[in-house]
Short mmCIF file of C-alpha atoms in Angstrom, two decimals:
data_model
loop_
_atom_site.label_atom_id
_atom_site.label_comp_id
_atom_site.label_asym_id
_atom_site.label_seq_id
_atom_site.Cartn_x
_atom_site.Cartn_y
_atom_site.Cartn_z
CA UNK A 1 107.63 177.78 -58.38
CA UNK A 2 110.93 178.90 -60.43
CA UNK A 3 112.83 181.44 -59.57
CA UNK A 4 115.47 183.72 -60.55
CA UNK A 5 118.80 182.69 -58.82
CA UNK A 6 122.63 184.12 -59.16
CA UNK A 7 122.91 180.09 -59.13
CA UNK A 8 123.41 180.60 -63.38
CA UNK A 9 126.32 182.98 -62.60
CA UNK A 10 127.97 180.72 -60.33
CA UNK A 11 127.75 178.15 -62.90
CA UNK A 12 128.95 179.80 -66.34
CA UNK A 13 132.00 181.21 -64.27
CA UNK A 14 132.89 177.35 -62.82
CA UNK A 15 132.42 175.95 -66.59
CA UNK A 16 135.29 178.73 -67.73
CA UNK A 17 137.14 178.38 -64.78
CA UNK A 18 137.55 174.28 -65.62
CA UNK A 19 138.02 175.11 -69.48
CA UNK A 20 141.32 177.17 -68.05
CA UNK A 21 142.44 174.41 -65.93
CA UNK A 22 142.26 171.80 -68.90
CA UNK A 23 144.59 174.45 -70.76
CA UNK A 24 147.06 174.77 -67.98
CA UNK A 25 147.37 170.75 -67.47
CA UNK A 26 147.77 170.25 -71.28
CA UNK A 27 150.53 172.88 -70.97
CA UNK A 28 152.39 171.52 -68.03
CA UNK A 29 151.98 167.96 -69.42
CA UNK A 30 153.73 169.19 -72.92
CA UNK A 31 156.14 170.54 -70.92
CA UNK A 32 157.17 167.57 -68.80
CA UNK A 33 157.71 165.63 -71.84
CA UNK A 34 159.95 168.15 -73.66
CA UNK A 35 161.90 168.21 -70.60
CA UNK A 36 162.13 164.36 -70.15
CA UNK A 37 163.29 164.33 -73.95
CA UNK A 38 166.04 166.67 -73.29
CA UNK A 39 167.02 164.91 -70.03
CA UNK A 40 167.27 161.93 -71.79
CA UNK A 41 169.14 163.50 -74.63
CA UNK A 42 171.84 165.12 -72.07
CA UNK A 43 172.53 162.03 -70.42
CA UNK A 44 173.10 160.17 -73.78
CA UNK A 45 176.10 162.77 -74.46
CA UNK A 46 177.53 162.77 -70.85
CA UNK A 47 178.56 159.40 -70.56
CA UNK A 48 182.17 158.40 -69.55
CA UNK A 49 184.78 156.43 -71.40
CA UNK A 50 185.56 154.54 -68.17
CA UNK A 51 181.48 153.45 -68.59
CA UNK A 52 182.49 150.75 -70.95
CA UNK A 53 179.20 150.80 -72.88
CA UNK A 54 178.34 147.75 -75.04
CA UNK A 55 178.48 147.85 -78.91
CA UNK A 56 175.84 149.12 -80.85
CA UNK A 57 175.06 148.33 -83.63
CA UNK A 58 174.08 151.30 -86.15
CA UNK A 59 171.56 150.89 -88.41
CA UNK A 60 171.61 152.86 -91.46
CA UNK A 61 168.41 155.21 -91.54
CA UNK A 62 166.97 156.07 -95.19
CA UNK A 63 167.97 159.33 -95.79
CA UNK A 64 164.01 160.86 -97.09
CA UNK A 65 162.72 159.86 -93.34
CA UNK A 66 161.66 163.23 -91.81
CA UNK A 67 161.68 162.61 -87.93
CA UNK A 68 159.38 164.63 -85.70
CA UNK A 69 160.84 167.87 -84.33
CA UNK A 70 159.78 169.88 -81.40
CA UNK A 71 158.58 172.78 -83.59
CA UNK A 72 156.15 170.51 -85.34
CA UNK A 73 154.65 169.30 -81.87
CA UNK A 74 154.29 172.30 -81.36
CA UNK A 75 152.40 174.13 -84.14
CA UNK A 76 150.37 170.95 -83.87
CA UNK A 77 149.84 171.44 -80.04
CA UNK A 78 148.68 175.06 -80.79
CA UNK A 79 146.22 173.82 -82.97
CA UNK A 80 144.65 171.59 -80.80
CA UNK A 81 144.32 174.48 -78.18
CA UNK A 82 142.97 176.75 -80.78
CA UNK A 83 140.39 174.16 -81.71
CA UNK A 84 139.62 173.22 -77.79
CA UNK A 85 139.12 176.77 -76.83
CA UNK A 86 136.76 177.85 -79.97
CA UNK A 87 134.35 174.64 -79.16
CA UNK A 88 134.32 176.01 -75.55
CA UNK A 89 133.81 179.30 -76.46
CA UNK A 90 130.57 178.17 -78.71
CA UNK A 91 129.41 175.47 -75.89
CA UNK A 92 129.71 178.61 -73.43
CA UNK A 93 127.86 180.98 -75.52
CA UNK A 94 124.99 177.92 -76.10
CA UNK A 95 124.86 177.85 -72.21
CA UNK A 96 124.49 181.64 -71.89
CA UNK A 97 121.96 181.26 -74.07
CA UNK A 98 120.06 178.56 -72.76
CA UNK A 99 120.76 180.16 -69.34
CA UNK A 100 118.97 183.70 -70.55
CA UNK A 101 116.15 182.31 -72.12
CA UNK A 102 115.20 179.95 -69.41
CA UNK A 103 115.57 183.38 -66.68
CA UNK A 104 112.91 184.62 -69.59
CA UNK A 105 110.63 182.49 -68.87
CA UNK A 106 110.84 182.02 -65.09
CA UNK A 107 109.93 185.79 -65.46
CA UNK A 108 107.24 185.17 -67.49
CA UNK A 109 105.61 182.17 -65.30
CA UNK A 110 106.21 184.43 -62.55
CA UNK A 111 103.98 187.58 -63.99
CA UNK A 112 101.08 184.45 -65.10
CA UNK A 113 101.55 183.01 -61.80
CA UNK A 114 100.82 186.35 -60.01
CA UNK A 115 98.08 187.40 -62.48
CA UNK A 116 96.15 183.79 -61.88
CA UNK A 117 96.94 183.96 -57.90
CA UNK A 118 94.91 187.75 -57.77
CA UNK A 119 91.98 186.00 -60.04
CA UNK A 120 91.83 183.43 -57.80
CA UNK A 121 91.87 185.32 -54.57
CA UNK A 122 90.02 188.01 -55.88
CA UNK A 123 91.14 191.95 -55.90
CA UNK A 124 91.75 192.44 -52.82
CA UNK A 125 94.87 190.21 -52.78
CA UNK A 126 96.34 191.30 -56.15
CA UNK A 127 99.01 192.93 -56.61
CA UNK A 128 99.77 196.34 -58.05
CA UNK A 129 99.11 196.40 -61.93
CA UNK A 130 97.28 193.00 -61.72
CA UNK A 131 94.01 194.08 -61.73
CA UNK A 132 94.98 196.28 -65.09
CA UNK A 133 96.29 192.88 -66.56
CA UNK A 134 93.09 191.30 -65.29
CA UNK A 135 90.39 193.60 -66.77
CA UNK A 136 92.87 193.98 -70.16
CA UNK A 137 92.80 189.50 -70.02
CA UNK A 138 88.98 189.78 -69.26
CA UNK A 139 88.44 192.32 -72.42
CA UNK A 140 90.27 190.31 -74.61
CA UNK A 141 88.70 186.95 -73.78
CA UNK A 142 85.58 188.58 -74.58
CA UNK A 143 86.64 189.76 -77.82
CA UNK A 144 87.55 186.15 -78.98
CA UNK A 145 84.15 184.91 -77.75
CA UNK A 146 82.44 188.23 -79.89
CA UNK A 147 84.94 187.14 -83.26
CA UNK A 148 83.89 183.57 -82.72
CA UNK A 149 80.08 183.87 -82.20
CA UNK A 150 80.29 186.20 -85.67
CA UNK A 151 82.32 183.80 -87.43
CA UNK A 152 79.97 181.18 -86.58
CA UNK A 153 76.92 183.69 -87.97
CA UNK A 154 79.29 184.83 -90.86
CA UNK A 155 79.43 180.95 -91.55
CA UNK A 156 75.79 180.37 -91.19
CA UNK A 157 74.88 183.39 -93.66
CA UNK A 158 77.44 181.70 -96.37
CA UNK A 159 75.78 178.78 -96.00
CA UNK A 160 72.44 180.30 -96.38
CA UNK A 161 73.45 182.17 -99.15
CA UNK A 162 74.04 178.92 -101.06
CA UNK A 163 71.37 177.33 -100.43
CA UNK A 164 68.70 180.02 -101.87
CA UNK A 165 71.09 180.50 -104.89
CA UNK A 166 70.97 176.81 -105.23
CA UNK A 167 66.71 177.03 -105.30
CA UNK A 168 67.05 180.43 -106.99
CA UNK A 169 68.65 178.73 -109.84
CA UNK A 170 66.35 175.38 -109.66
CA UNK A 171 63.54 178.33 -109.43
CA UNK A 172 64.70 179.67 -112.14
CA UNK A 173 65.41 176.76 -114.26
CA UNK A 174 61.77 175.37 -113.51
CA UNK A 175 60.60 178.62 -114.96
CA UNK A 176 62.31 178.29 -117.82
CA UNK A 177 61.34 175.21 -118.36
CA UNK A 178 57.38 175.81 -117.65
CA UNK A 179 57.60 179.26 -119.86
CA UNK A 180 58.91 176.91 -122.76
CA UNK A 181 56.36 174.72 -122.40
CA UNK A 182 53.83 177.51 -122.65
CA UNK A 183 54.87 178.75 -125.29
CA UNK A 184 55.17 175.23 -127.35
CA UNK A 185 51.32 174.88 -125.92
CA UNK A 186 50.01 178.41 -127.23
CA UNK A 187 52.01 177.92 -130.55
CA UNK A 188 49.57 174.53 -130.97
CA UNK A 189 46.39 176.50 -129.89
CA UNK A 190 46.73 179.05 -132.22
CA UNK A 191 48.23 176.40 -135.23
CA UNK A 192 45.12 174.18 -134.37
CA UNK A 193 41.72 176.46 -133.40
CA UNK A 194 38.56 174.96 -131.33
CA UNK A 195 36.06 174.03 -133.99
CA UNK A 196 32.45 175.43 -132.90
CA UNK A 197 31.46 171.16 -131.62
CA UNK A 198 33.98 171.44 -128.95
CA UNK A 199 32.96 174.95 -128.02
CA UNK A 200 29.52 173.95 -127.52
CA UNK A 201 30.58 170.83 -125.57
CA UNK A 202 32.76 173.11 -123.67
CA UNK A 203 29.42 175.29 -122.75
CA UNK A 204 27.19 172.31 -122.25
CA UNK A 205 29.46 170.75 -119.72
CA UNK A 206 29.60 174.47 -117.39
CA UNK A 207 25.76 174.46 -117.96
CA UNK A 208 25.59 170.97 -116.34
CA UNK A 209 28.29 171.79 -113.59
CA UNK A 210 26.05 175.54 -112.74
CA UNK A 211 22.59 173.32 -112.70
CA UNK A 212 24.11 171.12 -110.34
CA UNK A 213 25.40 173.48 -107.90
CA UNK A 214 22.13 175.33 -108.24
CA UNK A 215 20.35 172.03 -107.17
CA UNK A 216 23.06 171.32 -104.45
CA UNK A 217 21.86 175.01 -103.24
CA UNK A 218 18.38 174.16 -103.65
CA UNK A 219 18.08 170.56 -101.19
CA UNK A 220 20.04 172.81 -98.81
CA UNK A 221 17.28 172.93 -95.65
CA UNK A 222 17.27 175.76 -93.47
CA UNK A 223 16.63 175.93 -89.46
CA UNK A 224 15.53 178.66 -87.44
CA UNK A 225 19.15 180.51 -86.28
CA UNK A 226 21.03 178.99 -88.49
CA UNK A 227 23.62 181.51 -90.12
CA UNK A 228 26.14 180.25 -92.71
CA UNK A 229 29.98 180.18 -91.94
CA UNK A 230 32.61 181.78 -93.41
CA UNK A 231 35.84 179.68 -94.04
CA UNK A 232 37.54 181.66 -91.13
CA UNK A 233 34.72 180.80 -88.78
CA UNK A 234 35.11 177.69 -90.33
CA UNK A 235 39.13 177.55 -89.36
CA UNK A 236 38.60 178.45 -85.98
CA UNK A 237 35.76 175.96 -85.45
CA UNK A 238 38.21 173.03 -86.65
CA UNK A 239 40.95 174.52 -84.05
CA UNK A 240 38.84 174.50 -81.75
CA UNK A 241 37.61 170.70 -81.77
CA UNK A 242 41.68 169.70 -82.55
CA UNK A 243 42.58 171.56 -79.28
CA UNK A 244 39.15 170.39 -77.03
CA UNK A 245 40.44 166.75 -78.47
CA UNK A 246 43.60 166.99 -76.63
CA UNK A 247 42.29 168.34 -73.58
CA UNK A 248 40.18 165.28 -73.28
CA UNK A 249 43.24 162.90 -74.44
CA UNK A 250 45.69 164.32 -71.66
CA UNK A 251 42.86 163.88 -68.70
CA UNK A 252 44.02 161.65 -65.77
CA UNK A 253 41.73 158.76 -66.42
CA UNK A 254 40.66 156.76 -63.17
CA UNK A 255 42.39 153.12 -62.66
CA UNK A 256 39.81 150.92 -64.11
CA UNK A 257 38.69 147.88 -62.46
CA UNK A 258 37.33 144.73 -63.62
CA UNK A 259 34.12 144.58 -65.10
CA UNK A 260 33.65 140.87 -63.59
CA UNK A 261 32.02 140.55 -60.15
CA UNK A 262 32.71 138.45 -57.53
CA UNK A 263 30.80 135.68 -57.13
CA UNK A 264 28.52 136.68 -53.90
CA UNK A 265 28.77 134.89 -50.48
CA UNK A 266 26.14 132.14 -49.43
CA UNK A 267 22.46 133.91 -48.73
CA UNK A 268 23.98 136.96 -50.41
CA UNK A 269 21.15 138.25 -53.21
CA UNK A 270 23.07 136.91 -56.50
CA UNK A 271 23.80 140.88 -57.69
CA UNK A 272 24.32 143.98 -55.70
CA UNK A 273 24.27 147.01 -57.67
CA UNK A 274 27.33 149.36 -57.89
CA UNK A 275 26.90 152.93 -56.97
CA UNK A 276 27.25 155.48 -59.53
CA UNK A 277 31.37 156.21 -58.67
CA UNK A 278 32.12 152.60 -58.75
CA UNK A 279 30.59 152.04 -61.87
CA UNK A 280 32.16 155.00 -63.32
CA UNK A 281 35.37 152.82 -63.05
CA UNK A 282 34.76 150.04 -64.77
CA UNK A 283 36.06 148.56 -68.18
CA UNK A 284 33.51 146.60 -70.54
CA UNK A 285 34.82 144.89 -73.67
CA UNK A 286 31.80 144.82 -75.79
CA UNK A 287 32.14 142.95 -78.92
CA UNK A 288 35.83 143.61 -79.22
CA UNK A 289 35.48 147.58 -78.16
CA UNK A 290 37.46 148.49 -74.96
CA UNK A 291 35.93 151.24 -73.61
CA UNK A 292 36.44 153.67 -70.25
CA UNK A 293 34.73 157.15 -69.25
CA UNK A 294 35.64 160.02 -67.23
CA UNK A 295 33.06 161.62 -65.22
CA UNK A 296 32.96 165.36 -63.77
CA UNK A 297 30.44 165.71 -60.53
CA UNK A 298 31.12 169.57 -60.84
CA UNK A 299 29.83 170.23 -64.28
CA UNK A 300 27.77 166.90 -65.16
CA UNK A 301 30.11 166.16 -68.34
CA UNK A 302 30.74 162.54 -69.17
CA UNK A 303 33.82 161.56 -71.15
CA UNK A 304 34.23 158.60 -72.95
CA UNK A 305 36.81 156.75 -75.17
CA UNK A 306 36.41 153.09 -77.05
CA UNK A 307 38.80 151.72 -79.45
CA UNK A 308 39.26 148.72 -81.24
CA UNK A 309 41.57 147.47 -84.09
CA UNK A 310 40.43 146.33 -87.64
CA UNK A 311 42.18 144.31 -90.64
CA UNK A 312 41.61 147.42 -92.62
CA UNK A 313 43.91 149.78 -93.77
CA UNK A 314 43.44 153.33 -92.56
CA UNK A 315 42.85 155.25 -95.60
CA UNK A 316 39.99 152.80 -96.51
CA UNK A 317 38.41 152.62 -92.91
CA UNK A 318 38.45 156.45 -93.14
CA UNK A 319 36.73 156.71 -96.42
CA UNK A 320 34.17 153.97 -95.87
CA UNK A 321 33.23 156.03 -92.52
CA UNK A 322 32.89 159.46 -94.07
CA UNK A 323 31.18 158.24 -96.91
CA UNK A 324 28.70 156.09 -94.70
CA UNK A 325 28.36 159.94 -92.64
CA UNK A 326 27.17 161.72 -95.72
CA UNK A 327 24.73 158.79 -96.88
CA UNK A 328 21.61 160.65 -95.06
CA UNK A 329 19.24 158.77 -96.53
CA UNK A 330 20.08 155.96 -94.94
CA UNK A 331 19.96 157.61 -91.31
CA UNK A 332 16.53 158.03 -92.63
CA UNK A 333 15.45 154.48 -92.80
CA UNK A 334 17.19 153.69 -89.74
CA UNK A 335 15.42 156.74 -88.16
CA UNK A 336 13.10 155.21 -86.63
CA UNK A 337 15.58 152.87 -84.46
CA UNK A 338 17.11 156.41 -83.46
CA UNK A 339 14.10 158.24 -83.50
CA UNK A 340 15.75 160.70 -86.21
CA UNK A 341 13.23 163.03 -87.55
CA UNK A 342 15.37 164.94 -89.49
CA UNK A 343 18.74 165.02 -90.88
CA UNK A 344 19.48 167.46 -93.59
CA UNK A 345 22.22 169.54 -95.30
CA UNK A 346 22.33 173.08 -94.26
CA UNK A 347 25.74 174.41 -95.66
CA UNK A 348 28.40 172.75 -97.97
CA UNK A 349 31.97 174.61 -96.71
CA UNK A 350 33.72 172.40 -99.22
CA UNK A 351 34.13 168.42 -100.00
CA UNK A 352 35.22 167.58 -96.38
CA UNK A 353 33.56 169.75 -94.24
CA UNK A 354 29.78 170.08 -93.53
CA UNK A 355 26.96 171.39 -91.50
CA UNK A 356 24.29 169.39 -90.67
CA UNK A 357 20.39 169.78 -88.69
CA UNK A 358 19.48 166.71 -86.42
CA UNK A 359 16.42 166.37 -84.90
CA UNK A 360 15.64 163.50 -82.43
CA UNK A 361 12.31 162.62 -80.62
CA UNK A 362 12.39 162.76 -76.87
CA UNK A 363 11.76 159.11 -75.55
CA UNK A 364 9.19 160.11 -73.44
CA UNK A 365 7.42 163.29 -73.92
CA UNK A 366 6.22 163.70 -77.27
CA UNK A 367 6.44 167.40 -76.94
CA UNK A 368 9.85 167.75 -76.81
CA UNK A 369 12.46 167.63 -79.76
CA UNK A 370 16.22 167.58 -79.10
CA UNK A 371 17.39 169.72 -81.84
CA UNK A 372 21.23 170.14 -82.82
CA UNK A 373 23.34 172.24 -85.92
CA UNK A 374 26.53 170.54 -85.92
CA UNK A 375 29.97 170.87 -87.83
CA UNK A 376 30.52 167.00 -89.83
CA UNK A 377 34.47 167.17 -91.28
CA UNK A 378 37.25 165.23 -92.11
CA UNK A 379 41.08 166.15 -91.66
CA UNK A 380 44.30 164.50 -91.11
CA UNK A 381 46.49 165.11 -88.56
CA UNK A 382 50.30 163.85 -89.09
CA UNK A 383 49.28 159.95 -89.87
CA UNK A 384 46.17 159.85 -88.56
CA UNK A 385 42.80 160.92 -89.86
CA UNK A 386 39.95 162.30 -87.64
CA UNK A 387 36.23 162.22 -88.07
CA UNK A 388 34.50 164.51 -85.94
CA UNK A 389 31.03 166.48 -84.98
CA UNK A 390 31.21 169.89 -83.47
CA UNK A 391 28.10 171.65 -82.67
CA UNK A 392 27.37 175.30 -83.43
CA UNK A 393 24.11 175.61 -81.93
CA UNK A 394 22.72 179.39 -81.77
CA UNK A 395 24.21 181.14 -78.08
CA UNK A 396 21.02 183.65 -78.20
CA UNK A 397 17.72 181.81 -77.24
CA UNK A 398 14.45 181.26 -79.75
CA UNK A 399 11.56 182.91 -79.39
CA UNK A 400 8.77 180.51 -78.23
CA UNK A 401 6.31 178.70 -81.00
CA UNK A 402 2.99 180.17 -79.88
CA UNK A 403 1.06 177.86 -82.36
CA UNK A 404 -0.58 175.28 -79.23
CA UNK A 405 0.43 172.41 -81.20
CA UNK A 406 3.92 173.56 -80.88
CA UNK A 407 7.02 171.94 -79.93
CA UNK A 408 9.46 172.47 -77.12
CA UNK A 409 12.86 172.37 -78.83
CA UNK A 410 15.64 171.45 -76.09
CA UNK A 411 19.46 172.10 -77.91
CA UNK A 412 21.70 169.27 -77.67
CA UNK A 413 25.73 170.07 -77.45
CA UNK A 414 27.61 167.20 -79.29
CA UNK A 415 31.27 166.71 -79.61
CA UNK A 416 32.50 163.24 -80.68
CA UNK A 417 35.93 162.41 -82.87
CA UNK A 418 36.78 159.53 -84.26
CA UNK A 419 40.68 158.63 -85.12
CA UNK A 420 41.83 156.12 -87.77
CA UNK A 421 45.48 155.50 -86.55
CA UNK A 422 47.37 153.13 -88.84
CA UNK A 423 49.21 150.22 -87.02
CA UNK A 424 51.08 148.91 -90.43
CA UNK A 425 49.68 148.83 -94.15
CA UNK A 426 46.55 146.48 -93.52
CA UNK A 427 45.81 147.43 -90.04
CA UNK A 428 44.52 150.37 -88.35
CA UNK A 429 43.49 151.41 -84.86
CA UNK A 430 39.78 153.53 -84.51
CA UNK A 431 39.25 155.23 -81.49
CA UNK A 432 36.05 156.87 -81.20
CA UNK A 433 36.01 160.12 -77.96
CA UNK A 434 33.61 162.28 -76.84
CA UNK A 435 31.35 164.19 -74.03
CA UNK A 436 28.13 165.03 -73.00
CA UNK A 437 26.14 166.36 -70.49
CA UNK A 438 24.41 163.39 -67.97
CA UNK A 439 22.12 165.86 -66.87
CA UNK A 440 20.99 162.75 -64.30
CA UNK A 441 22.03 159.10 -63.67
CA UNK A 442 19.32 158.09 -65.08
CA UNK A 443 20.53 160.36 -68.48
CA UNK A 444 24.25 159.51 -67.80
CA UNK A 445 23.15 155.33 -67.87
CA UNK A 446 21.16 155.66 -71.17
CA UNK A 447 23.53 157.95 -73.33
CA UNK A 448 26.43 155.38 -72.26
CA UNK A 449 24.16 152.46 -73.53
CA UNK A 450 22.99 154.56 -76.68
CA UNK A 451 26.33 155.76 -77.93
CA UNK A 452 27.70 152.23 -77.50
CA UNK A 453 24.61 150.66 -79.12
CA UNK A 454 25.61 153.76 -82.01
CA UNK A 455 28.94 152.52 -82.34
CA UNK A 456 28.35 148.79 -82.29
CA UNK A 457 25.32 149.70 -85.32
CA UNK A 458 28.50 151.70 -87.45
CA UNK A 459 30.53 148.79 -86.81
CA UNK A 460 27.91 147.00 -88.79
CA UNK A 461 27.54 149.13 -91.94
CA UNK A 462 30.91 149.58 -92.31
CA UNK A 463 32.66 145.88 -91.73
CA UNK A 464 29.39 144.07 -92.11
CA UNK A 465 27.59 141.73 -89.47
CA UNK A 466 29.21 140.41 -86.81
CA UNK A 467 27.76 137.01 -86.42
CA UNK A 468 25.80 134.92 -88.50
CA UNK A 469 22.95 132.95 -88.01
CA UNK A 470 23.36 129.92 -89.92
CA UNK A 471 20.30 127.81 -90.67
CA UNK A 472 19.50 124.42 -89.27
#
């Protein structure tokens, strides 16, 4: 660490102390020589006649040259001291200077040195005043860190400002633009009026469009607790399915294992069946579909997943399925290998969204009809578009049928999506997911084997047979 010394004292007095000494030797030196001159001189004019000097010979001096006298050494002498001590007296004041501004700022590193030694060491440490100095450093930190935050909000508002003036003018402009062309179309309406033809055309054309909606609202069915939806309840049905779909997408699938078996040891019976949990881990690749399930012991729910790529681009693969799901006549004629009894309209929300009555024959009591409203719509999600079936079945229980011919309707819960991911432009991925309830083994076996069987049928009557016979 610097400190303040009387060191600079010391050496400003030895600087002037040697500028005097270099004054004195000049003098003495001047002096010596004046002396030696005059010496010299003296002895010159003292000489003896019995000396016997040898000739000289005298040479005639021109009479303009000006010898040197001691007056001019002098003056010039005097001038050289004069000169000498002024470039001193500036390189001294320079030095006293330097030397006060440097004992300015071993001050000054002294005061930061203290103030930073009490931060670190904390207050009990400082010295007097330094926790003052501390709390006034401290306050003003945090006033630079308030003026820069605003500046950088001050900046951000600027910068806002510009950019709705820039769309308030393009707003504006657009306006302008769409107000002209208003006007240029009303000024033609009213040059050029509707003849009575095209009025009558005009009314013809919303008579067709109000006989057909009246029709559409006639071959609407209608099903014992079946209320129509509202587009809210609509909304929230459709976030519901979207947020039940990625419940089922982030489950912890088990490691499958191959679907192969082993071949069996000698006297072994050629197949032992699996148990239910081992076969609940198996993958099957059935025609091209790989599927997997997910099974829940605690609530008897059975999740499943199959996928499989097509050479089809998405957009078509997801029109040729939706319009295959509204084509109910042809569930009809297929009924029987379902054993569909019905399959009707009950509500049209709007073009993509649906509700539906299915009724299916039990496969072994006659008696009993599984019975199911359900929710048929189409939406896209980012790039991919999703099929799906969400039933609404009624929460309060029917009254009995007390006719004795009368049915026992059991409701069915369904809830299966299907996903059209595109891969590139003439390839998409579908994968189909759903549940349902296994009720049994027996229940869980057959609705795997159905749904699959379902899948492999759509597979069909969208992308056409898979294999053909040809004939011998």
């Amino acid at each position: 660490m610097l400190s303040a010394t009387p060191e600079f004292d010391l050496l400003s007095l030895a600087m002037d102390a040697a500028d005097e000494a270099v004054d004195v030797d000049q003098a003495a030196g001047v002096r010596s020589r004046r002396f030696s001159e005059d010496s010299a001189a003296t002895s010159c004019g003292t000489l003896s006649p019995s000396s016997s000097p040898a000739p000289l010979s005298v040479v005639p001096l021109p009479l303009s040259l000006e010898l040197p006298t001691p007056r001019r050494d002098e003056d010039a002498l005097a001038l050289r001291r004069k000169r000498n001590r002024e470039a001193m007296r500036r390189t001294r004041q320079r030095e006293r200077e330097t030397i006060a501004s440097l004992r300015q700022t071993v001050t000054r590193l002294e005061t930061q040195y203290a103030t930073l030694t009490a931060t670190w060491n904390g207050p009990a440490v400082a010295p007097d005043g330094a926790g003052a100095q501390l709390a006034a450093f401290d306050a003003t930190l945090e006033r630079r860190a308030q003026l820069r935050d605003l500046e950088a909000r001050l900046q951000q508002l600027v910068q806002l400002r510009r950019e709705l003036e820039a769309e308030n003018a393009a707003t504006k402009e657009l306006l302008a633009a769409k107000h002209a062309q208003l006007q240029t179309l009303q000024a033609a309406l009213d040059e050029y009026q509707l003849d009575d033809m095209v009025q009558e055309k005009l009314a013809l054309l919303e008579e067709e469009a109000a006989q057909s909606a009246r029709k559409i609202t006639a071959q609407l069915a209608s099903s014992p607790g079946f209320v129509a939806l509202s587009p809210l309840q609509t909304q929230s049905l459709l976030t519901a399915f979207c947020d039940e779909l990625e419940r089922i997408k982030a489950l912890r699938w088990p490691t499958p294992s191959p679907s192969t078996l082993p071949r069996p040891p000698a006297g072994a019976p050629p197949y032992a069946p699996r148990t239910f949990e081992s076969a609940q881990l198996l993958v099957f690749d059935v025609f091209g579909w790989h599927t997997r399930r997910h099974i829940n012991p605690a609530t008897n729910e059975m999740h499943f997943e199959i996928s499989k790529v097509f050479p089809v681009s998405a957009d078509e693969m997801t029109e040729r399925s939706w319009t295959s799901s509204l084509d109910l006549e042809a569930f009809r004629r297929k009924g029987h290998e379902m054993r569909i009894r019905r399959l009707e309209r009950l509500q049209v929300v709007s073009d993509n969204v649906l509700v539906l009555v299915r009724e299916i024959e039990h496969p072994v009591d006659p008696t009993v009809v599984f019975r199911t409203h359900f929710l048929a719509f189409r939406m896209r999600r980012g790039d991919t578009w999703v099929i799906g079936q969400q039933s609404i079945n009624p929460v309060a229980p029917q009254p009995p049928e007390t006719a004795p011919t009368a049915e026992r309707v059991v409701w069915v819960d369904v809830f299966a999506g299907v996903e059209v991911r595109p891969l590139d432009e003439a390839t998409c991925e579908v994968r189909w997911r759903g549940r349902t309830n296994y009720k049994s083994l027996q229940h869980a076996a057959e609705n795997a084997v159905r749904f699959l069987t379902s899948v492999v049928r759509w597979e069909a009557d969208l992308m056409g047979p898979l294999f053909r016979l040809l004939s011998s």
